[in-house]
Amino acid sequence: MCCDLKRRFLLLYATQKGQAKAIAEEICQQAGAHGLEADMHCISEMDKYNLETEKDPVVIVISTTGTGDPPDTARKFVKKIKDTSLPPDHFAHLQYGLLGLGDSEYAFFCNGGKTVDRRLQELGAQHFYDTGLADDCVGLELVVDPWIDGLWLALKEAFQLQKEKEGMSTDAVSSSPSAAPQIRHELNLSSEVQNLKLEDERVKSSDVLTQKLVDIHLVASARDTEPSLVHSVPPVSQSALNIPALPPEYIEVQFQDTHGENPHLSSLISEGTTFEVPVTKAVQLTREDAVKTALLLELDIADTVFDYQPGDAFCVICPNNVNEVEELLHVLGLSEKGEYFVCVKVKQGTKKKGATHPQHIPERSTLKFILTWCLEIRAIPKKAFLRALVECTSDAGEKRRLQELCSRQGASDYTRFIRDSNVCLLDLLHAFPSCKPSLNLLIEHLPKLQARSYSVSSSNLYQPGKLCFVFNVVEFPACPARPVSRKGVCTGWLAELVTPLLHPNKNTLDAKGGSSSSTEKISIFARPKNTFHLPADPAVPFIMVGPGTGISPFIGFLQHRQKLREEHTDWEFGETWLFFGCRHQDRDYLFKDELRCFLENGTLTHLKVCFSRDSSTAEVAPPKYVQDVIRLYAKEVARVLLEERGYFYICGDKKHMADGVSDAVVDILSMEMGADKLEAMKVLAMLREAKRYLQDVWS
C-alpha cells in the first residue's frame, strides 16, 4: 500500500518579479505525473518549513536582484544561514537541488543562487542533483526546461538512497516503468549556451505531453518561406510538438457594481513606505534633434521623511499606458465593464496546488484599476501563458501556431518572434484574433506591474528638500512581430505627465518658473541596500565613469562634494575624475555648464569627454568611447586604484559600456603591474569585493 503513496519533497522559491515562483509552480504541477508531491512554499515562510529537521529532498528555485543580491523574499533566510555560529555539519542531513536564475548582462550572474548554494555546502548539505544556472539574457528556458526534465530521475534516486539508508528493503521500491536504474545522475548545466546542446531524441520523454500534428494542411504561398510570429515553416510546421501541460485555472472573477473607491497606491507596495510627492520642475537636457530625449525631473520631498544619499536609487510607481488599457478592454470585449468593481477570489476546487490570492491584486477594485496599476500588460508572455491561450483560440491555424510557439520544437521561434521582439499580450491578441482569453486568465498569468528604479541625481545637502533624477524616454520602434512603436511604460508616462512643465505656455496661463498651478504628483519609495556611495573618507580619490544618463548619480556626488568643501575648508579632499561620453557635443552633452562650474571651483579635478558620432578633422581621430579615453590615462587610473586605494564608479549601459570599461581596467592593471591578465582580473575581483569598484548598470 505504501508504494501507492506519493513521495513528498520540499519545494522552496525566492522571487523578486515572479519568475522563480512561476518555475516552482511548473515543477509543482509536473510532480504529480511522476508520482511525487511538492510541498511548495515561498522561502520567506519559515514558519511553514524547517530545514533543520527536514528529512525529504529539498528543491530550491531562486532569482537574483540588484547587484547580485538574493531577492527580498530570501533576505531573512540568507541572514539565518549566514550565522557564523552554525557548525559545519548543521545541514549534514540535508539533500537538495538548486536552480538559480540570473542575467549574464550583469556582473554577478546568478549570485543569489550561488550565495545560498555555497553556504548550504559549507554547512554540510549534499547535492542530490547538480545546480542549474539559467540566463535570462539568452532565455531562461534553455536551462530551466532540461533541468526540470532531469529533476524527476534525480528525485527518485534520492528517495531510493533514502530508503536504503533507513534500512528498508530495495524490494519495496516501486517497479513502475518510470523507476530509474540506480546510477549517479549528473546534469552539467551552465549559462554558456554553446555548452548546452539539446537533441530531440534526448529530451523526449513519455512523461511529456506530446501534441500530435493538427489534422489540417495549410498551403503556404511561394512567398511564405520565412517564419514570422503567425506563420511557421518546416521543420517546425511539420513536427509533432512537445508542449507544456495546461496550467490549471485557479482565479475566479466576479463583476459587481460601479460604486466604491479604488485602493490607495501605497497598498500595492510591500517593499517600504510610499510617498506622494509633487513634480516641481522638468528640464529637457537634450536638443530636439538628439537621438534620445533625456529629461531631468525635480521632486519636492520637503514635507516628507524621505531621505537619501547621493548614489542611492529609488522607485517610481507607474501605471500602464491609458490607451493600451482601453485597447485591451476593447479586444477582450470588456469596454463597458472598465469602471465596474470586480471581486477576485481563488476558484473553489482548483487543481492548482497551494493556490493563493495574488498579493498584487486588490480584493476589490475596478477592472480598469487592475489593468492600469496592478498587471504588467507589456510583459513578454511566458510559454505557460501561450499554452493557456491555445485553449481560448478557435481558429485551427492560429491554435497550431500558438502550440508551436510554446513547444520545444518552436523554441527558436519563441525567442525570435516573442522574446526578442518584445511582443506583449496585446500584440498576440491582434496577431491571433480568434484568441479570446477570459479575465481570470490574465490575472493568473500576467505578472505584477513593477515600480521602476532610478538613480538619484542630486544631494540633499546641496538642495535640501529636493530630489532630482534623469532618464532617457525609452523608445521601442515597430518591427514585423509588433507593428506599432511604443514608449517605455514609466518613461513614456513621466514624459507625458510633465509636458505642462516642459511647455508651460501651451498648457497653462500660470507659467511662473516653469511650474503650473495644477502640480502633478507621483508616488515613490526608497530602494534599500545600496552601496553605490561616496567614500566615507573625503581624502580618498575616486574615478567616475558615466556616459549619457549614466552621469546622473555623479552630479549628486559632485554637488555633495562641493557643499562639503564649502562647509569644511580645513578638510583634505582627494582628487576626482569624471569620464563622460555622448553622441554629439552640441546635442546631448548633459550637464555641460554644471560640469564646467565643478571644474572651475575645484570640486572636479579632471574632466575627460568624448563624442562618438561627431566627425573630426584631426590627423589622429580622438577616441569615441569612454573605455578608449580611460586607456589614455592608464598610469593615473592605476595610481588611484593601487597606490592611493581609491574608488572606481561606473554607471550606465552594461553590455556596450560597462564591460568595455572593465576590460580596459584589467588591461591597465596588467600593464602597470607588469602582471598577466589573469592576475589583473584577480585584482579587479578584489576591488569589487572591497566595494571599491562599484557599478550601477542596466541592460
XYZ file of C-alpha atoms in Angstrom:
699
model
C 0.000 0.000 0.000
C 2.824 2.391 0.835
C 4.071 2.215 -2.748
C 0.868 3.948 -3.928
C 1.568 6.991 -1.764
C 3.090 9.981 -3.478
C 6.569 10.751 -2.188
C 6.921 14.270 -0.773
C 9.727 16.729 -1.444
C 10.069 20.290 -0.165
C 9.957 22.960 -2.885
C 11.128 26.473 -1.947
C 11.200 29.528 -4.176
C 12.650 33.013 -3.714
C 11.380 35.511 -6.244
C 11.628 39.232 -6.927
C 9.453 39.644 -10.013
C 7.630 36.316 -10.129
C 9.933 34.272 -12.403
C 11.153 31.864 -9.709
C 7.627 31.382 -8.387
C 6.287 30.581 -11.868
C 9.028 27.980 -12.385
C 8.366 26.468 -8.944
C 4.677 26.233 -9.821
C 5.591 24.423 -13.043
C 7.655 21.916 -11.042
C 4.769 21.525 -8.609
C 2.308 20.827 -11.434
C 4.567 18.265 -13.113
C 5.334 16.439 -9.871
C 2.005 14.602 -9.751
C 2.579 12.951 -13.128
C 5.788 11.466 -11.689
C 4.134 10.054 -8.582
C 5.572 12.830 -6.415
C 4.107 15.616 -4.314
C 5.727 19.038 -3.942
C 5.288 20.787 -0.597
C 5.730 24.301 -2.025
C 6.454 27.456 -0.026
C 7.992 30.865 -0.511
C 11.402 30.768 1.175
C 10.273 33.662 3.400
C 7.567 31.480 5.009
C 9.984 29.989 7.518
C 7.146 29.090 9.884
C 5.882 26.537 7.329
C 9.079 24.501 6.889
C 12.185 23.665 8.893
C 15.420 22.759 7.129
C 16.994 21.797 10.460
C 14.651 18.803 10.716
C 13.832 18.241 7.027
C 14.264 14.594 6.002
C 12.954 14.729 2.435
C 14.837 16.147 -0.569
C 14.671 19.924 -0.978
C 14.386 21.759 -4.312
C 15.186 25.492 -4.332
C 14.429 27.935 -7.160
C 15.982 31.353 -6.524
C 16.471 34.506 -8.575
C 18.974 37.355 -8.290
C 18.231 41.063 -7.943
C 20.100 44.360 -7.747
C 23.872 43.936 -7.985
C 23.957 40.223 -7.269
C 21.728 40.160 -4.183
C 19.237 37.440 -3.278
C 15.636 38.583 -3.761
C 13.932 40.487 -0.942
C 11.918 37.387 -0.038
C 15.163 35.497 0.704
C 16.849 38.100 2.905
C 15.821 36.622 6.258
C 16.664 33.106 5.081
C 20.127 34.144 3.860
C 20.783 36.049 7.073
C 19.808 32.967 9.076
C 22.055 30.518 7.211
C 24.958 33.003 7.226
C 25.045 32.900 11.041
C 28.750 32.266 11.730
C 27.976 30.319 14.902
C 26.395 27.472 12.894
C 28.569 24.316 12.920
C 29.905 22.895 9.615
C 27.615 19.844 9.922
C 24.468 21.902 10.613
C 22.784 20.688 7.401
C 24.642 17.372 7.046
C 21.283 15.569 6.886
C 20.001 17.752 4.014
C 19.786 16.708 0.351
C 18.968 19.469 -2.098
C 18.967 20.617 -5.715
C 19.111 24.295 -6.642
C 18.073 26.205 -9.744
C 19.444 29.757 -9.906
C 18.033 32.447 -12.187
C 20.071 35.411 -13.381
C 21.143 37.595 -16.274
C 24.673 37.435 -17.642
C 24.316 41.071 -18.714
C 25.145 41.844 -15.077
C 28.459 41.284 -13.302
C 27.265 38.949 -10.536
C 25.429 36.365 -12.624
C 23.062 34.164 -10.569
C 24.758 35.369 -7.387
C 21.569 34.953 -5.352
C 21.519 31.226 -6.091
C 25.291 30.870 -5.830
C 25.278 32.504 -2.371
C 22.676 30.091 -0.997
C 24.279 27.094 -2.752
C 27.747 27.882 -1.405
C 26.523 28.430 2.165
C 24.450 25.220 2.240
C 27.553 23.324 1.095
C 29.633 24.968 3.825
C 27.076 23.769 6.364
C 27.315 20.156 5.201
C 24.297 19.865 2.890
C 24.656 17.476 -0.065
C 23.533 17.874 -3.671
C 21.211 15.133 -4.858
C 21.101 16.968 -8.211
C 23.541 19.321 -9.904
C 22.923 23.059 -9.654
C 21.395 24.739 -12.716
C 22.115 28.370 -13.589
C 19.616 29.848 -16.059
C 20.385 33.013 -18.020
C 17.574 35.457 -18.823
C 19.881 37.179 -21.310
C 19.501 34.292 -23.762
C 16.320 32.673 -22.433
C 15.786 31.005 -19.073
C 14.107 28.033 -20.725
C 17.379 26.891 -22.314
C 18.484 25.691 -18.884
C 15.192 25.543 -16.954
C 13.420 23.030 -19.228
C 16.149 20.343 -19.272
C 16.850 20.942 -15.574
C 13.218 20.166 -14.720
C 13.247 17.156 -17.080
C 16.218 15.672 -15.229
C 14.877 16.508 -11.777
C 12.431 13.588 -11.602
C 15.049 10.878 -12.098
C 17.314 12.583 -9.558
C 14.483 12.783 -7.005
C 13.596 9.119 -7.410
C 17.233 8.163 -6.923
C 17.351 10.365 -3.828
C 14.282 8.606 -2.420
C 15.820 5.211 -3.186
C 19.027 6.188 -1.416
C 16.967 7.468 1.494
C 15.191 4.105 1.798
C 18.475 2.241 1.730
C 19.836 4.465 4.466
C 16.748 3.800 6.556
C 17.471 0.088 6.215
C 14.416 -0.617 4.112
C 14.463 -3.411 1.553
C 15.063 -2.347 -2.018
C 12.247 -4.749 -2.981
C 9.841 -2.171 -1.566
C 10.794 0.272 -4.267
C 8.090 0.799 -6.833
C 8.723 -1.162 -10.014
C 6.773 1.260 -12.151
C 8.096 1.860 -15.688
C 9.333 5.323 -14.663
C 11.573 3.958 -11.890
C 15.163 4.504 -12.954
C 18.286 2.341 -12.579
C 20.284 3.314 -9.508
C 23.106 5.291 -11.019
C 24.512 8.665 -10.084
C 22.585 11.248 -12.094
C 24.557 14.251 -13.226
C 23.439 17.226 -15.231
C 26.115 19.729 -16.028
C 24.314 22.951 -16.810
C 25.909 26.329 -17.257
C 24.921 29.721 -18.541
C 27.107 29.098 -21.593
C 24.563 28.327 -24.270
C 27.153 26.760 -26.557
C 27.684 24.040 -23.944
C 24.001 23.195 -23.950
C 23.140 21.046 -26.975
C 19.715 19.500 -26.749
C 18.730 16.906 -29.320
C 15.100 15.979 -29.742
C 15.648 12.286 -29.104
C 17.411 13.080 -25.830
C 14.766 15.389 -24.383
C 11.683 13.455 -25.449
C 10.087 11.576 -22.605
C 6.947 9.533 -22.129
C 6.145 11.853 -19.237
C 5.977 14.903 -21.502
C 2.695 15.708 -23.161
C 3.200 15.163 -26.902
C 0.951 17.203 -29.138
C 0.330 15.439 -32.446
C 0.147 17.377 -35.650
C -3.107 19.235 -36.065
C -5.023 17.447 -38.807
C -5.098 20.353 -41.195
C -2.876 21.178 -44.134
C -2.150 24.843 -44.601
C -0.908 25.587 -48.107
C 1.763 28.266 -47.866
C 2.163 30.602 -50.777
C 5.511 30.802 -52.519
C 6.470 33.922 -50.587
C 5.729 32.292 -47.175
C 9.129 30.668 -46.938
C 10.211 32.769 -43.967
C 8.751 32.187 -40.499
C 7.006 35.011 -38.637
C 5.006 35.467 -35.459
C 1.904 33.998 -37.119
C 3.489 31.678 -39.679
C 5.837 28.702 -39.368
C 7.910 26.762 -41.880
C 9.402 23.250 -41.843
C 10.653 21.552 -39.796
C 8.564 23.223 -37.038
C 5.383 23.299 -39.120
C 5.653 19.537 -39.785
C 6.796 18.372 -36.356
C 4.961 16.609 -33.594
C 5.165 19.033 -30.677
C 6.267 18.700 -27.076
C 4.153 21.340 -25.338
C 3.811 22.172 -21.639
C 0.995 20.741 -19.576
C -2.039 23.021 -19.370
C -1.780 25.099 -16.174
C -4.915 24.657 -14.061
C -7.095 27.736 -13.665
C -7.301 28.999 -10.107
C -8.765 32.528 -10.174
C -12.434 33.451 -10.181
C -13.558 36.971 -11.104
C -16.981 38.323 -10.198
C -18.263 41.617 -11.598
C -20.098 43.798 -9.090
C -21.363 47.400 -9.354
C -19.733 50.755 -10.099
C -19.927 52.103 -6.560
C -16.941 52.430 -4.271
C -13.340 53.620 -4.154
C -10.219 52.024 -5.513
C -7.452 51.229 -3.023
C -4.608 53.694 -2.474
C -1.459 53.008 -4.474
C 0.533 52.535 -1.264
C -1.448 49.354 -0.599
C 0.128 47.798 -3.713
C 3.674 48.171 -2.379
C 5.198 45.803 0.171
C 8.801 46.992 -0.205
C 8.538 50.033 2.080
C 6.826 53.338 2.823
C 5.494 55.225 -0.193
C 5.483 58.996 -0.543
C 3.271 61.015 -2.863
C 5.387 63.987 -3.928
C 4.908 66.855 -6.402
C 6.983 67.243 -9.546
C 8.167 70.856 -9.284
C 10.484 71.111 -12.267
C 11.154 69.403 -15.590
C 14.005 70.176 -17.985
C 14.810 68.613 -21.354
C 18.584 68.130 -21.281
C 18.974 67.169 -24.936
C 18.337 69.069 -28.126
C 15.273 68.192 -30.223
C 17.465 66.543 -32.882
C 19.265 64.253 -30.397
C 18.914 60.506 -30.924
C 17.439 60.109 -27.428
C 15.419 62.534 -25.322
C 16.803 62.970 -21.796
C 14.685 64.648 -19.121
C 15.536 65.873 -15.625
C 12.718 65.925 -13.065
C 12.820 67.612 -9.680
C 10.628 66.329 -6.839
C 9.706 68.238 -3.706
C 10.284 65.953 -0.698
C 10.415 68.756 1.921
C 7.148 67.710 3.566
C 8.144 64.034 3.844
C 10.596 61.970 5.876
C 12.073 60.533 2.665
C 15.855 60.616 2.998
C 18.635 59.660 0.628
C 22.351 59.796 -0.028
C 23.971 60.677 -3.362
C 24.216 57.456 -5.360
C 21.018 55.989 -3.927
C 18.250 54.702 -6.146
C 14.512 54.972 -5.592
C 11.411 53.522 -7.234
C 8.557 55.223 -9.070
C 5.101 53.624 -9.038
C 3.827 53.945 -12.598
C 0.659 52.982 -14.496
C 0.253 51.224 -17.804
C -0.450 53.399 -20.821
C -4.086 54.514 -20.720
C -4.602 53.927 -24.473
C -3.222 50.395 -24.227
C -5.531 49.645 -21.289
C -8.544 50.903 -23.292
C -7.431 48.887 -26.321
C -7.031 45.741 -24.227
C -10.513 46.211 -22.769
C -11.856 46.617 -26.304
C -10.133 43.495 -27.652
C -11.392 41.487 -24.669
C -14.939 42.796 -25.240
C -14.961 44.456 -21.822
C -15.044 48.156 -22.753
C -18.365 48.603 -20.978
C -17.066 46.921 -17.829
C -13.963 49.045 -17.176
C -15.463 51.057 -14.327
C -17.152 48.048 -12.712
C -15.698 46.766 -9.469
C -14.534 43.177 -9.565
C -14.038 40.708 -6.758
C -11.078 38.365 -7.272
C -11.070 35.045 -5.412
C -9.352 31.673 -5.539
C -11.504 29.250 -7.520
C -13.121 26.575 -5.394
C -11.949 23.082 -6.262
C -8.975 24.285 -8.326
C -6.374 21.650 -9.103
C -3.574 24.163 -8.645
C -1.679 23.153 -5.526
C -1.237 25.886 -2.942
C -3.306 28.376 -4.938
C -3.499 31.747 -3.189
C -4.921 35.154 -3.977
C -2.240 37.145 -5.868
C -0.808 39.693 -3.436
C -0.637 42.412 -6.091
C -4.367 42.177 -6.901
C -6.739 44.045 -4.521
C -9.642 42.083 -3.049
C -11.976 44.656 -4.619
C -11.225 47.308 -7.234
C -12.370 48.323 -10.685
C -11.296 46.312 -13.695
C -9.578 49.393 -15.132
C -7.610 49.865 -11.881
C -6.301 46.283 -12.085
C -5.238 46.655 -15.727
C -3.749 50.113 -15.093
C -1.875 49.721 -11.799
C -1.568 46.031 -10.952
C -0.733 43.912 -14.018
C 2.297 44.249 -16.326
C 0.288 44.166 -19.559
C 3.524 44.798 -21.511
C 5.139 41.647 -20.080
C 6.553 39.185 -22.607
C 4.174 36.204 -22.349
C 5.705 33.072 -20.826
C 5.232 29.724 -22.543
C 2.751 28.627 -19.877
C 0.597 31.641 -20.804
C 0.813 30.750 -24.509
C -0.241 27.214 -23.602
C -3.290 28.567 -21.781
C -4.115 30.885 -24.712
C -4.234 27.845 -27.028
C -7.428 26.734 -25.267
C -9.021 30.163 -25.904
C -8.317 30.126 -29.654
C -10.946 28.897 -32.105
C -9.104 29.115 -35.449
C -7.229 25.857 -36.102
C -4.255 27.530 -37.806
C -3.857 30.100 -35.030
C -4.186 27.389 -32.419
C -1.433 25.345 -34.075
C 0.928 28.341 -34.261
C 0.453 29.154 -30.562
C 1.181 25.492 -29.794
C 4.376 25.747 -31.826
C 5.490 28.904 -30.031
C 5.205 27.278 -26.603
C 6.718 23.951 -27.711
C 10.245 22.587 -27.513
C 10.410 22.429 -31.276
C 9.421 26.102 -31.581
C 11.938 27.387 -29.010
C 13.923 29.445 -31.523
C 10.714 30.932 -32.976
C 9.602 31.903 -29.454
C 12.927 33.637 -28.833
C 12.942 35.426 -32.188
C 9.311 36.483 -32.567
C 8.174 36.941 -28.975
C 11.092 37.381 -26.595
C 13.500 39.385 -28.778
C 10.663 41.344 -30.412
C 9.229 42.481 -27.062
C 5.812 41.151 -28.001
C 3.128 41.570 -25.334
C -0.388 40.195 -24.807
C -1.996 42.977 -26.844
C 0.248 42.158 -29.814
C -0.691 38.473 -29.555
C -4.415 39.230 -29.433
C -4.083 41.342 -32.601
C -1.971 38.685 -34.337
C -4.315 35.843 -33.321
C -7.785 37.435 -33.488
C -9.685 34.214 -32.692
C -7.952 34.091 -29.286
C -10.413 35.313 -26.645
C -8.949 34.795 -23.164
C -11.007 35.213 -20.025
C -10.186 37.905 -17.497
C -9.181 35.344 -14.877
C -6.528 34.006 -17.273
C -4.913 37.451 -17.484
C -4.808 37.782 -13.710
C -3.310 34.294 -13.407
C -0.550 34.786 -15.982
C 0.353 38.474 -16.199
C 2.990 39.406 -13.589
C 2.837 42.263 -11.122
C 3.409 45.718 -12.599
C 6.795 46.574 -11.130
C 7.803 50.005 -9.911
C 10.691 51.409 -11.965
C 14.051 52.227 -10.385
C 16.051 55.424 -10.997
C 19.340 56.795 -9.694
C 19.210 59.969 -7.631
C 20.882 62.895 -9.414
C 21.135 65.353 -6.526
C 22.393 65.893 -2.983
C 20.107 66.653 -0.059
C 22.965 68.660 1.419
C 23.235 70.820 -1.717
C 19.492 71.037 -2.447
C 17.594 70.445 0.819
C 14.077 69.119 0.325
C 14.669 68.314 -3.353
C 15.272 65.065 -5.210
C 16.299 65.082 -8.871
C 16.605 62.226 -11.347
C 17.416 61.880 -15.031
C 16.159 59.403 -17.620
C 16.000 58.787 -21.348
C 12.496 58.406 -22.761
C 12.689 54.770 -23.888
C 11.534 54.078 -27.447
C 10.551 50.675 -28.856
C 10.420 51.021 -32.660
C 7.926 48.983 -34.640
C 9.015 45.620 -36.019
C 7.359 42.849 -38.085
C 6.170 40.976 -34.976
C 4.979 44.211 -33.323
C 3.750 46.710 -35.928
C 3.363 49.653 -33.517
C 6.081 51.721 -31.828
C 5.853 52.283 -28.084
C 7.484 54.320 -25.367
C 8.694 52.835 -22.091
C 5.912 52.209 -19.574
C 7.317 54.575 -16.941
C 9.449 56.970 -19.005
C 6.621 57.478 -21.517
C 4.176 58.186 -18.696
C 6.538 60.606 -16.941
C 7.293 62.454 -20.188
C 3.579 62.943 -20.828
C 2.944 63.896 -17.202
C 5.480 66.744 -17.219
C 4.543 68.172 -20.640
C 2.929 71.229 -18.942
C 6.227 71.906 -17.167
C 8.296 71.475 -20.331
C 5.955 73.588 -22.478
C 4.077 75.762 -19.970
C 2.694 78.325 -22.439
C 0.865 75.637 -24.378
C -0.988 74.293 -21.380
C -1.403 76.919 -18.685
C -1.640 80.662 -18.248
C 0.231 80.470 -14.943
C 3.772 79.617 -16.070
C 5.898 81.243 -13.401
C 9.201 79.482 -13.019
C 8.126 76.649 -15.289
C 5.575 75.260 -12.847
C 1.822 75.134 -13.277
C -0.920 75.698 -10.739
C -2.017 72.059 -11.019
C 1.263 70.395 -9.999
C 1.342 66.688 -10.837
C 2.340 64.204 -8.129
C 3.995 60.815 -8.343
C 4.380 58.046 -5.759
C 7.896 56.938 -4.823
C 9.612 54.684 -2.292
C 13.222 54.076 -1.309
C 15.222 51.206 -2.773
C 17.133 49.613 0.108
C 20.585 48.117 0.423
C 22.691 50.310 -1.796
C 26.497 50.534 -1.685
C 26.942 52.981 -4.565
C 28.027 55.796 -2.233
C 30.894 58.259 -1.910
C 33.946 57.073 0.070
C 33.471 57.636 3.813
C 36.847 59.406 3.908
C 36.745 62.585 1.748
C 40.544 62.411 1.320
C 40.209 59.217 -0.754
C 40.347 59.902 -4.525
C 37.740 58.444 -6.856
C 37.090 57.952 -10.551
C 33.612 58.219 -12.106
C 32.660 56.773 -15.498
C 29.207 57.807 -16.667
C 28.393 58.296 -20.358
C 24.919 59.503 -21.329
C 22.399 59.397 -18.479
C 24.979 57.345 -16.578
C 26.260 60.718 -15.382
C 23.139 61.096 -13.225
C 24.411 59.868 -9.805
C 27.737 61.672 -10.287
C 26.012 65.061 -10.412
C 24.762 64.218 -6.908
C 28.299 63.148 -5.907
C 29.791 66.438 -7.126
C 27.045 68.590 -5.589
C 27.651 66.866 -2.270
C 31.433 67.233 -2.564
C 31.106 70.939 -3.414
C 28.946 71.578 -0.336
C 31.375 69.685 1.917
C 34.265 71.740 0.531
C 32.357 74.956 1.294
C 31.454 73.884 4.835
C 34.779 72.247 5.790
C 37.609 74.360 4.423
C 40.102 72.630 6.731
C 39.376 69.117 5.412
C 41.586 67.317 2.941
C 39.802 66.218 -0.233
C 41.040 63.613 -2.694
C 41.150 64.222 -6.442
C 38.093 63.455 -8.541
C 37.970 62.166 -12.120
C 34.968 62.073 -14.436
C 34.942 60.275 -17.794
C 31.851 61.298 -19.763
C 30.749 60.467 -23.287
C 27.791 61.080 -25.584
C 26.974 61.058 -29.303
C 27.211 64.752 -30.170
C 28.802 67.600 -28.238
C 26.086 70.068 -29.244
C 23.039 67.767 -28.913
C 23.330 65.512 -25.857
C 26.238 66.736 -23.697
C 24.303 66.508 -20.411
C 25.093 68.992 -17.587
C 27.772 70.684 -19.684
C 27.564 74.023 -17.827
C 27.355 72.400 -14.394
C 30.445 70.301 -15.088
C 32.368 73.362 -16.184
C 31.467 75.042 -12.864
C 32.555 71.985 -10.851
C 35.841 72.030 -12.745
C 36.402 75.753 -12.213
C 35.708 75.695 -8.450
C 37.936 72.661 -7.897
C 35.209 70.193 -6.941
C 36.046 68.185 -10.065
C 39.782 67.745 -10.651
C 39.769 66.069 -14.075
C 37.033 66.001 -16.741
C 37.595 63.803 -19.815
C 34.927 63.723 -22.524
C 34.387 62.026 -25.885
C 31.766 62.200 -28.639
C 31.082 59.028 -30.604
C 29.187 60.477 -33.602
C 30.985 63.782 -34.153
C 33.331 63.872 -37.127
C 36.883 65.033 -36.588
C 39.388 66.756 -38.878
C 42.306 65.903 -36.603
C 45.187 63.898 -38.038
C 44.693 61.313 -35.311
C 41.000 60.770 -34.604
C 40.092 61.279 -30.935
C 38.717 58.282 -29.005
C 34.983 57.735 -29.394
C 34.079 55.888 -26.214
C 34.850 56.287 -22.511
C 36.651 52.931 -22.352
C 39.046 54.228 -25.013
C 39.633 57.504 -23.163
C 40.361 55.655 -19.924
C 43.204 53.763 -21.628
C 44.891 57.103 -22.364
C 45.198 57.687 -18.611
C 46.441 54.235 -17.635
C 49.125 55.411 -15.190
C 46.732 57.777 -13.392
C 43.998 55.139 -13.098
C 46.473 52.556 -11.772
C 47.880 55.093 -9.285
C 44.423 55.945 -7.890
C 43.407 52.288 -7.547
C 46.662 50.619 -6.489
C 48.711 53.249 -4.659
C 46.064 55.578 -3.222
C 43.378 52.932 -2.528
C 40.840 54.999 -4.433
C 37.355 54.117 -5.652
C 36.100 53.445 -9.178
C 32.433 54.021 -10.085
C 30.643 53.033 -13.312
C 27.079 53.997 -14.182
C 25.260 53.322 -17.445
C 24.754 50.660 -20.078
C 26.091 47.241 -19.093
C 26.579 45.458 -22.388
C 28.038 48.198 -24.575
C 29.916 50.246 -21.981
C 30.482 48.779 -18.515
C 32.004 45.555 -19.844
C 34.297 47.558 -22.102
C 35.390 49.716 -19.167
C 36.097 46.609 -17.073
C 38.223 45.189 -19.892
C 40.116 48.483 -20.105
C 40.756 48.494 -16.340
C 42.029 44.894 -16.482
C 44.414 45.824 -19.315
C 45.595 48.895 -17.382
C 46.220 46.889 -14.203
C 48.028 44.185 -16.159
C 50.265 46.703 -17.911
C 51.046 48.883 -14.874
C 51.613 45.936 -12.525
C 53.674 44.024 -15.068
C 51.403 41.023 -14.492
C 49.439 38.721 -16.762
C 45.753 39.278 -17.466
C 44.591 36.586 -15.038
C 46.408 38.286 -12.165
C 44.902 41.635 -13.152
C 41.419 40.080 -13.173
C 42.015 38.794 -9.648
C 42.963 42.313 -8.517
C 39.767 43.687 -10.090
C 37.763 40.966 -8.309
C 39.367 42.017 -5.018
C 38.431 45.649 -5.705
C 34.826 44.569 -6.304
C 34.845 42.537 -3.100
C 36.216 45.507 -1.142
C 33.414 47.685 -2.611
C 35.999 49.946 -4.248
C 34.928 49.055 -7.800
C 31.201 49.771 -7.902
C 28.662 49.565 -10.711
C 25.152 50.934 -11.191
C 24.335 49.477 -14.593
C 21.377 48.410 -16.693
C 20.889 46.387 -19.876
